[in-house]
Amino acid sequence: MKRTIRSTALTVGALISSLGLPAGTAHADTATPRIDLRVLVVSDGDPSTDAIAAELDAAGTPYTEVDLQQAGRPVIDAGFLADTVNGTPRAKFQAVVLPNDNPFAADSPEMAALAAYEQTYTIPQVDAYTYARPEAGLQNPAGGGYSGSVDGVQAQVTAAGKAGPFDYLDGSVPFEDNSPDVVESYAYLSTPAAGADFTPYVDAPIPGQSTRGSLVGEYRHDGRRELVVTFVYNQYQQQFRLLARGIVEWMTGGVHLGASRNYFAVHVDDVFLGDDRWDTTLNCTPGDIDCPQGAGVENPIRMTPADVDYATAWESRQNFTFDFAFNGAGSVDQREGNNGVDVLADKLIADRDKFRWINHTYTHPFLGCAQDTTVVPWKCATNADGSTQWVSGTTISDEIATNRAWGQAAGLPLENGELITGEHSGLRLLPQQPEDNPNLAPALAANGVTWLGSDNSREPGQRQVGPATTVPRYPMNVFYNAGKAAEQVDEYNWIYTSRAQGGSGVCEDHADTSSCLSAPLDTSTGYTDYIVPLETRIDLGHVLSNDPKPHFMHQSNLAEERIGYPVLDGVLNGYNALFADNTPVVNLRMQDIGTELQRRAAWKAALAAGQVTAYRVGDTVTVQAPAGVAVTATMPTGTTYGGSGFGDAYAGEVSGWTASAGTPLTLTLASSTPSLSATVDVGGKAAATRTTPRTRVPAGVSEQVPYTPDD
């Protein structure tokens, strides 16, 4: 799919003349303006503008979207953009995002109004994706630049970018190349136009030349500032995810509501247990309910003391902490069958302070309905009256309490409010069990459980289960029943290939299934060459999306061939190669992740209800939110609140949550924070409505909508 970019040239000097004001003239009747902390996003359905809106959404940064394709949309004029509040001039938006440098029709009074507004209040404009041309501060690519695919290109943050909005990056900005059949990244590479005040922030080599062309840069002209982006992207692509923070910080001057960090947590389930092993002949796992009863040899996979040593050394090397979800019965059974000996448990308990620990129930039973395994797939067993047979509340409570007591006796540093049930059981499970076990919530209450792990692939949102709030976890495509790469690949082939190729046919039955294969992978190379890069890309995508949800794998993946580590190293090593030291991965434990998600939900609900007010006047930022709703904001280093430093340092700024009592919160910006327009005319002059000329993109030049990878 292609669409042609439309654009219009107009100088602000002409706009100011149409206002009746000489450029740079200040009236005697002036005041320091109020700038509302809200972004105006003008969209025409393009993926790049939508990507920026998604970034603002994820961070909790308020914005107003005007869809140019929507009938009855508001008209962007002087009254829409600015007014006065108690005699103080108010700019209603701190930044403007446009699909390109001018998406309006020829002779548009709306573009004239925007340009005059930006000049008057020193409001920056982001051109989400525009053609390189003199009106955007760049030479036309036809005159020595390049237009076309940049798949696989290694772009670079320039010195100006590192000293400016992209200081959180190490320098490299790799462009994805995930499919050889699709142009995923289309760009215009060009150098600044003659005489233009243009500073490239991100550039790349121009093919066939010794020069580099801008991909992201700042164009200053006529009292305005534009961030000119000349490559197309969507919200999932890595190149955008790397640059999204800098785009927002540039447009807001680092002063905005909301916050963004890069999170990664890994839960390792079934610690102390042995996980059943995939049978490459039966194409199932002996011991599981989908495998013929009595068939095969279970031959479980269980960590060893050497695996524990490897895990602690790996944590030290990566500056990372695992969360071990444990089942105490695994050690009890091991000792009973080995004259009281369990060298794994002895080692883990000796090293207990090197990990975080989560109650995973004592024996890892299924805690939902009683399962009728006489049919495939299984179904919930029923009573004589047709009602569902449920695992009792006593059983659920005993599983929680016994495992907790075992862990406490072993000296494990537990947070008693955290729980992950085996297979996330007890929670609703479609299609067999469409509702929670009604005995689950009372058992959670009886045991003081406040955070309950859930499966993000089933339930991506948080919800309440009695006193507990769920914490959705991303399942990693490293299987619980594989300790060796060949086992993992064999099972992967079975799941994701067609029946004609010896597979399960799930992709034939469910066309929306991700990770489907056109042909089976080689069992000797498929893990390293295909599965690891794919899973790494998916998981790193979560990390780069301001998503705190944890990932989970199993203790079997840290045993034998330790097949979990190549993915984990891929994520962390890949991350560290991209980001500066001031932007570390944030590694939270489960209850802190749950709290972060809960705060975000309350904040976004308050924003949606119009209950948050925030604005800047000079060096003072005022924020008001409903009582009990914590306020989140990002501010320049040195910002104070109540006489103390605000927030925590991250990515060259400070950000965090502040409790709200429903009264205004006042933040004081550091004296080094760039100021906005010092004074604004309060005489009520209207924005320009001058007609504007229109310039089209050269004939035959078009953009391509990028490929969206599986997530």
GROMACS .gro file of C-alpha atoms in nm, residues 385-670:
model
  286
  385ASP     CA    1  -2.672  -3.229   3.884
  386GLY     CA    2  -2.452  -3.110   3.599
  387SER     CA    3  -2.265  -2.847   3.803
  388THR     CA    4  -1.888  -2.814   3.774
  389GLN     CA    5  -1.668  -3.003   4.015
  390TRP     CA    6  -1.419  -2.756   4.162
  391VAL     CA    7  -1.096  -2.814   4.348
  392SER     CA    8  -1.184  -2.727   4.707
  393GLY     CA    9  -1.086  -2.413   4.890
  394THR     CA   10  -0.916  -2.626   5.153
  395THR     CA   11  -0.688  -2.781   4.890
  396ILE     CA   12  -0.600  -2.441   4.743
  397SER     CA   13  -0.531  -2.292   5.084
  398ASP     CA   14  -0.318  -2.587   5.193
  399GLU     CA   15  -0.107  -2.561   4.876
  400ILE     CA   16  -0.038  -2.192   4.941
  401ALA     CA   17   0.023  -2.219   5.314
  402THR     CA   18   0.232  -2.538   5.310
  403ASN     CA   19   0.467  -2.403   5.043
  404ARG     CA   20   0.502  -2.075   5.229
  405ALA     CA   21   0.583  -2.258   5.552
  406TRP     CA   22   0.840  -2.476   5.373
  407GLY     CA   23   1.005  -2.171   5.220
  408GLN     CA   24   1.015  -1.985   5.550
  409ALA     CA   25   1.170  -2.286   5.721
  410ALA     CA   26   1.438  -2.289   5.449
  411GLY     CA   27   1.505  -1.921   5.509
  412LEU     CA   28   1.393  -1.810   5.161
  413PRO     CA   29   1.337  -1.431   5.149
  414LEU     CA   30   0.968  -1.432   5.055
  415GLU     CA   31   0.707  -1.165   4.994
  416ASN     CA   32   0.400  -1.340   5.131
  417GLY     CA   33   0.159  -1.141   4.918
  418GLU     CA   34   0.296  -1.293   4.592
  419LEU     CA   35   0.163  -1.617   4.442
  420ILE     CA   36   0.179  -1.800   4.110
  421THR     CA   37  -0.040  -2.109   4.087
  422GLY     CA   38   0.072  -2.406   3.878
  423GLU     CA   39  -0.021  -2.342   3.512
  424HIS     CA   40  -0.196  -2.026   3.640
  425SER     CA   41  -0.471  -2.268   3.742
  426GLY     CA   42  -0.775  -2.161   3.934
  427LEU     CA   43  -0.807  -1.868   3.696
  428ARG     CA   44  -1.046  -1.901   3.404
  429LEU     CA   45  -0.910  -2.106   3.116
  430LEU     CA   46  -1.081  -2.109   2.778
  431PRO     CA   47  -1.243  -2.308   2.638
  432GLN     CA   48  -1.281  -2.566   2.916
  433GLN     CA   49  -1.314  -2.339   3.220
  434PRO     CA   50  -1.468  -1.999   3.132
  435GLU     CA   51  -1.478  -1.876   3.493
  436ASP     CA   52  -1.247  -1.871   3.793
  437ASN     CA   53  -1.268  -2.147   4.047
  438PRO     CA   54  -1.509  -1.984   4.297
  439ASN     CA   55  -1.297  -2.128   4.579
  440LEU     CA   56  -0.985  -1.943   4.463
  441ALA     CA   57  -1.064  -1.590   4.586
  442PRO     CA   58  -1.155  -1.698   4.944
  443ALA     CA   59  -0.834  -1.904   4.965
  444LEU     CA   60  -0.629  -1.606   4.850
  445ALA     CA   61  -0.794  -1.390   5.115
  446ALA     CA   62  -0.731  -1.648   5.386
  447ASN     CA   63  -0.360  -1.650   5.302
  448GLY     CA   64  -0.302  -1.278   5.253
  449VAL     CA   65  -0.229  -1.304   4.880
  450THR     CA   66  -0.241  -0.964   4.710
  451TRP     CA   67  -0.055  -1.031   4.381
  452LEU     CA   68  -0.143  -1.329   4.160
  453GLY     CA   69   0.050  -1.428   3.848
  454SER     CA   70  -0.155  -1.473   3.529
  455ASP     CA   71  -0.078  -1.568   3.169
  456ASN     CA   72  -0.053  -1.262   2.945
  457SER     CA   73  -0.134  -1.472   2.637
  458ARG     CA   74  -0.474  -1.546   2.793
  459GLU     CA   75  -0.540  -1.231   2.994
  460PRO     CA   76  -0.322  -0.933   2.904
  461GLY     CA   77  -0.500  -0.697   3.143
  462GLN     CA   78  -0.490  -0.677   3.520
  463ARG     CA   79  -0.800  -0.772   3.715
  464GLN     CA   80  -0.909  -0.842   4.070
  465VAL     CA   81  -0.952  -1.194   4.205
  466GLY     CA   82  -1.084  -1.143   4.555
  467PRO     CA   83  -0.815  -0.946   4.742
  468ALA     CA   84  -0.549  -1.014   4.477
  469THR     CA   85  -0.461  -0.820   4.163
  470THR     CA   86  -0.327  -1.022   3.872
  471VAL     CA   87   0.017  -0.962   3.725
  472PRO     CA   88   0.013  -1.078   3.360
  473ARG     CA   89   0.331  -1.265   3.259
  474TYR     CA   90   0.468  -1.315   2.907
  475PRO     CA   91   0.530  -1.683   2.827
  476MET     CA   92   0.866  -1.726   2.655
  477ASN     CA   93   0.880  -1.965   2.361
  478VAL     CA   94   1.141  -2.175   2.538
  479PHE     CA   95   0.944  -2.481   2.641
  480TYR     CA   96   0.916  -2.615   2.997
  481ASN     CA   97   0.969  -2.974   2.880
  482ALA     CA   98   1.299  -2.916   2.699
  483GLY     CA   99   1.644  -2.923   2.852
  484LYS     CA  100   1.822  -2.963   2.520
  485ALA     CA  101   1.810  -2.764   2.198
  486ALA     CA  102   1.715  -3.064   1.984
  487GLU     CA  103   1.413  -3.134   2.208
  488GLN     CA  104   1.305  -2.772   2.184
  489VAL     CA  105   1.330  -2.771   1.804
  490ASP     CA  106   1.149  -3.104   1.769
  491GLU     CA  107   0.855  -2.978   1.973
  492TYR     CA  108   0.863  -2.642   1.796
  493ASN     CA  109   0.842  -2.823   1.460
  494TRP     CA  110   0.553  -3.034   1.585
  495ILE     CA  111   0.353  -2.732   1.698
  496TYR     CA  112   0.422  -2.494   1.411
  497THR     CA  113   0.432  -2.707   1.095
  498SER     CA  114   0.151  -2.852   0.888
  499ARG     CA  115   0.013  -3.203   0.922
  500ALA     CA  116   0.164  -3.291   0.584
  501GLN     CA  117   0.506  -3.205   0.731
  502GLY     CA  118   0.446  -3.416   1.040
  503GLY     CA  119   0.325  -3.130   1.257
  504SER     CA  120   0.018  -3.067   1.471
  505GLY     CA  121  -0.157  -2.853   1.210
  506VAL     CA  122  -0.240  -2.583   1.463
  507CYS     CA  123  -0.140  -2.318   1.209
  508GLU     CA  124  -0.380  -2.466   0.955
  509ASP     CA  125  -0.661  -2.458   1.209
  510HIS     CA  126  -0.574  -2.116   1.351
  511ALA     CA  127  -0.443  -1.879   1.086
  512ASP     CA  128  -0.367  -1.610   1.345
  513THR     CA  129  -0.106  -1.828   1.519
  514SER     CA  130   0.233  -1.661   1.531
  515SER     CA  131   0.565  -1.839   1.472
  516CYS     CA  132   0.424  -2.071   1.202
  517LEU     CA  133   0.687  -2.240   0.987
  518SER     CA  134   0.689  -2.303   0.614
  519ALA     CA  135   0.913  -2.607   0.670
  520PRO     CA  136   1.054  -2.788   0.975
  521LEU     CA  137   1.370  -2.651   1.133
  522ASP     CA  138   1.693  -2.849   1.141
  523THR     CA  139   1.712  -2.995   1.492
  524SER     CA  140   2.087  -2.935   1.508
  525THR     CA  141   2.082  -2.567   1.404
  526GLY     CA  142   1.723  -2.448   1.426
  527TYR     CA  143   1.741  -2.335   1.786
  528THR     CA  144   2.044  -2.112   1.746
  529ASP     CA  145   1.966  -1.991   1.395
  530TYR     CA  146   1.590  -1.938   1.417
  531ILE     CA  147   1.423  -1.973   1.757
  532VAL     CA  148   1.674  -1.774   1.961
  533PRO     CA  149   1.682  -1.469   1.726
  534LEU     CA  150   1.303  -1.467   1.697
  535GLU     CA  151   1.237  -1.498   2.070
  536THR     CA  152   1.507  -1.242   2.144
  537ARG     CA  153   1.346  -0.992   1.908
  538ILE     CA  154   1.001  -1.045   2.061
  539ASP     CA  155   1.123  -1.014   2.419
  540LEU     CA  156   1.346  -0.714   2.345
  541GLY     CA  157   1.044  -0.553   2.183
  542HIS     CA  158   0.860  -0.580   2.515
  543VAL     CA  159   1.159  -0.429   2.697
  544LEU     CA  160   1.168  -0.131   2.461
  545SER     CA  161   0.793  -0.068   2.490
  546ASN     CA  162   0.782   0.067   2.847
  547ASP     CA  163   0.617  -0.262   2.944
  548PRO     CA  164   0.698  -0.384   3.297
  549LYS     CA  165   0.522  -0.721   3.268
  550PRO     CA  166   0.752  -1.011   3.359
  551HIS     CA  167   0.849  -1.298   3.131
  552PHE     CA  168   0.855  -1.657   3.246
  553MET     CA  169   1.042  -1.974   3.160
  554HIS     CA  170   1.113  -2.288   3.368
  555GLN     CA  171   1.395  -2.433   3.574
  556SER     CA  172   1.443  -2.696   3.304
  557ASN     CA  173   1.567  -2.416   3.075
  558LEU     CA  174   1.852  -2.343   3.318
  559ALA     CA  175   1.951  -2.712   3.333
  560GLU     CA  176   2.131  -2.957   3.103
  561GLU     CA  177   2.216  -2.750   2.791
  562ARG     CA  178   2.083  -2.435   2.963
  563ILE     CA  179   1.888  -2.333   2.657
  564GLY     CA  180   1.728  -2.033   2.826
  565TYR     CA  181   2.048  -1.833   2.846
  566PRO     CA  182   2.103  -1.766   2.474
  567VAL     CA  183   1.769  -1.583   2.466
  568LEU     CA  184   1.836  -1.395   2.790
  569ASP     CA  185   2.183  -1.297   2.671
  570GLY     CA  186   2.039  -1.192   2.337
  571VAL     CA  187   1.800  -0.955   2.512
  572LEU     CA  188   2.044  -0.808   2.764
  573ASN     CA  189   2.354  -0.796   2.546
  574GLY     CA  190   2.149  -0.649   2.263
  575TYR     CA  191   2.007  -0.391   2.499
  576ASN     CA  192   2.342  -0.294   2.646
  577ALA     CA  193   2.486  -0.243   2.297
  578LEU     CA  194   2.214   0.012   2.223
  579PHE     CA  195   2.171   0.214   2.540
  580ALA     CA  196   2.396   0.441   2.742
  581ASP     CA  197   2.480   0.368   3.105
  582ASN     CA  198   2.226   0.625   3.223
  583THR     CA  199   1.943   0.406   3.089
  584PRO     CA  200   1.974   0.064   3.255
  585VAL     CA  201   1.720  -0.217   3.234
  586VAL     CA  202   1.481  -0.191   3.529
  587ASN     CA  203   1.451  -0.532   3.699
  588LEU     CA  204   1.153  -0.528   3.939
  589ARG     CA  205   1.008  -0.801   4.156
  590MET     CA  206   0.649  -0.914   4.107
  591GLN     CA  207   0.474  -0.695   4.364
  592ASP     CA  208   0.649  -0.383   4.232
  593ILE     CA  209   0.545  -0.469   3.877
  594GLY     CA  210   0.188  -0.512   3.997
  595THR     CA  211   0.199  -0.175   4.171
  596GLU     CA  212   0.338  -0.005   3.859
  597LEU     CA  213   0.060  -0.150   3.643
  598GLN     CA  214  -0.204  -0.058   3.900
  599ARG     CA  215  -0.082   0.302   3.923
  600ARG     CA  216  -0.081   0.333   3.546
  601ALA     CA  217  -0.439   0.212   3.521
  602ALA     CA  218  -0.558   0.467   3.778
  603TRP     CA  219  -0.360   0.746   3.611
  604LYS     CA  220  -0.493   0.669   3.263
  605ALA     CA  221  -0.849   0.651   3.395
  606ALA     CA  222  -0.807   0.995   3.552
  607LEU     CA  223  -0.667   1.132   3.224
  608ALA     CA  224  -0.953   0.981   3.024
  609ALA     CA  225  -1.205   1.136   3.264
  610GLY     CA  226  -1.045   1.480   3.228
  611GLN     CA  227  -0.955   1.487   3.598
  612VAL     CA  228  -0.589   1.588   3.553
  613THR     CA  229  -0.473   1.947   3.504
  614ALA     CA  230  -0.109   2.034   3.442
  615TYR     CA  231   0.067   2.343   3.314
  616ARG     CA  232   0.393   2.532   3.320
  617VAL     CA  233   0.440   2.901   3.391
  618GLY     CA  234   0.804   3.002   3.369
  619ASP     CA  235   1.001   2.759   3.587
  620THR     CA  236   0.700   2.632   3.782
  621VAL     CA  237   0.497   2.326   3.691
  622THR     CA  238   0.159   2.275   3.856
  623VAL     CA  239  -0.022   1.940   3.848
  624GLN     CA  240  -0.356   1.847   4.001
  625ALA     CA  241  -0.506   1.497   4.003
  626PRO     CA  242  -0.780   1.328   4.206
  627ALA     CA  243  -0.699   1.228   4.562
  628GLY     CA  244  -0.547   0.880   4.575
  629VAL     CA  245  -0.427   0.889   4.213
  630ALA     CA  246  -0.048   0.903   4.205
  631VAL     CA  247   0.096   1.161   3.963
  632THR     CA  248   0.361   1.052   3.714
  633ALA     CA  249   0.592   1.298   3.542
  634THR     CA  250   0.928   1.335   3.371
  635MET     CA  251   1.132   1.645   3.443
  636PRO     CA  252   1.484   1.780   3.386
  637THR     CA  253   1.753   1.687   3.636
  638GLY     CA  254   1.749   1.927   3.929
  639THR     CA  255   1.371   1.962   3.947
  640THR     CA  256   1.247   1.990   4.305
  641TYR     CA  257   0.922   1.909   4.482
  642GLY     CA  258   0.855   2.030   4.835
  643GLY     CA  259   1.213   2.143   4.871
  644SER     CA  260   1.359   1.802   4.779
  645GLY     CA  261   1.468   1.644   4.454
  646PHE     CA  262   1.185   1.507   4.242
  647GLY     CA  263   1.185   1.151   4.106
  648ASP     CA  264   1.471   0.918   4.024
  649ALA     CA  265   1.739   0.960   3.759
  650TYR     CA  266   1.675   0.774   3.435
  651ALA     CA  267   1.784   0.839   3.076
  652GLY     CA  268   1.935   1.177   3.159
  653GLU     CA  269   1.624   1.308   3.336
  654VAL     CA  270   1.427   1.242   3.653
  655SER     CA  271   1.091   1.071   3.666
  656GLY     CA  272   0.866   0.895   3.909
  657TRP     CA  273   0.536   0.879   4.096
  658THR     CA  274   0.416   1.128   4.356
  659ALA     CA  275   0.115   1.071   4.582
  660SER     CA  276  -0.173   1.311   4.532
  661ALA     CA  277  -0.414   1.438   4.796
  662GLY     CA  278  -0.630   1.606   4.534
  663THR     CA  279  -0.460   1.943   4.583
  664PRO     CA  280  -0.218   2.104   4.334
  665LEU     CA  281   0.139   1.976   4.331
  666THR     CA  282   0.409   2.230   4.249
  667LEU     CA  283   0.737   2.132   4.087
  668THR     CA  284   1.020   2.380   4.045
  669LEU     CA  285   1.239   2.333   3.741
  670ALA     CA  286   1.615   2.371   3.760
   0.00000   0.00000   0.00000
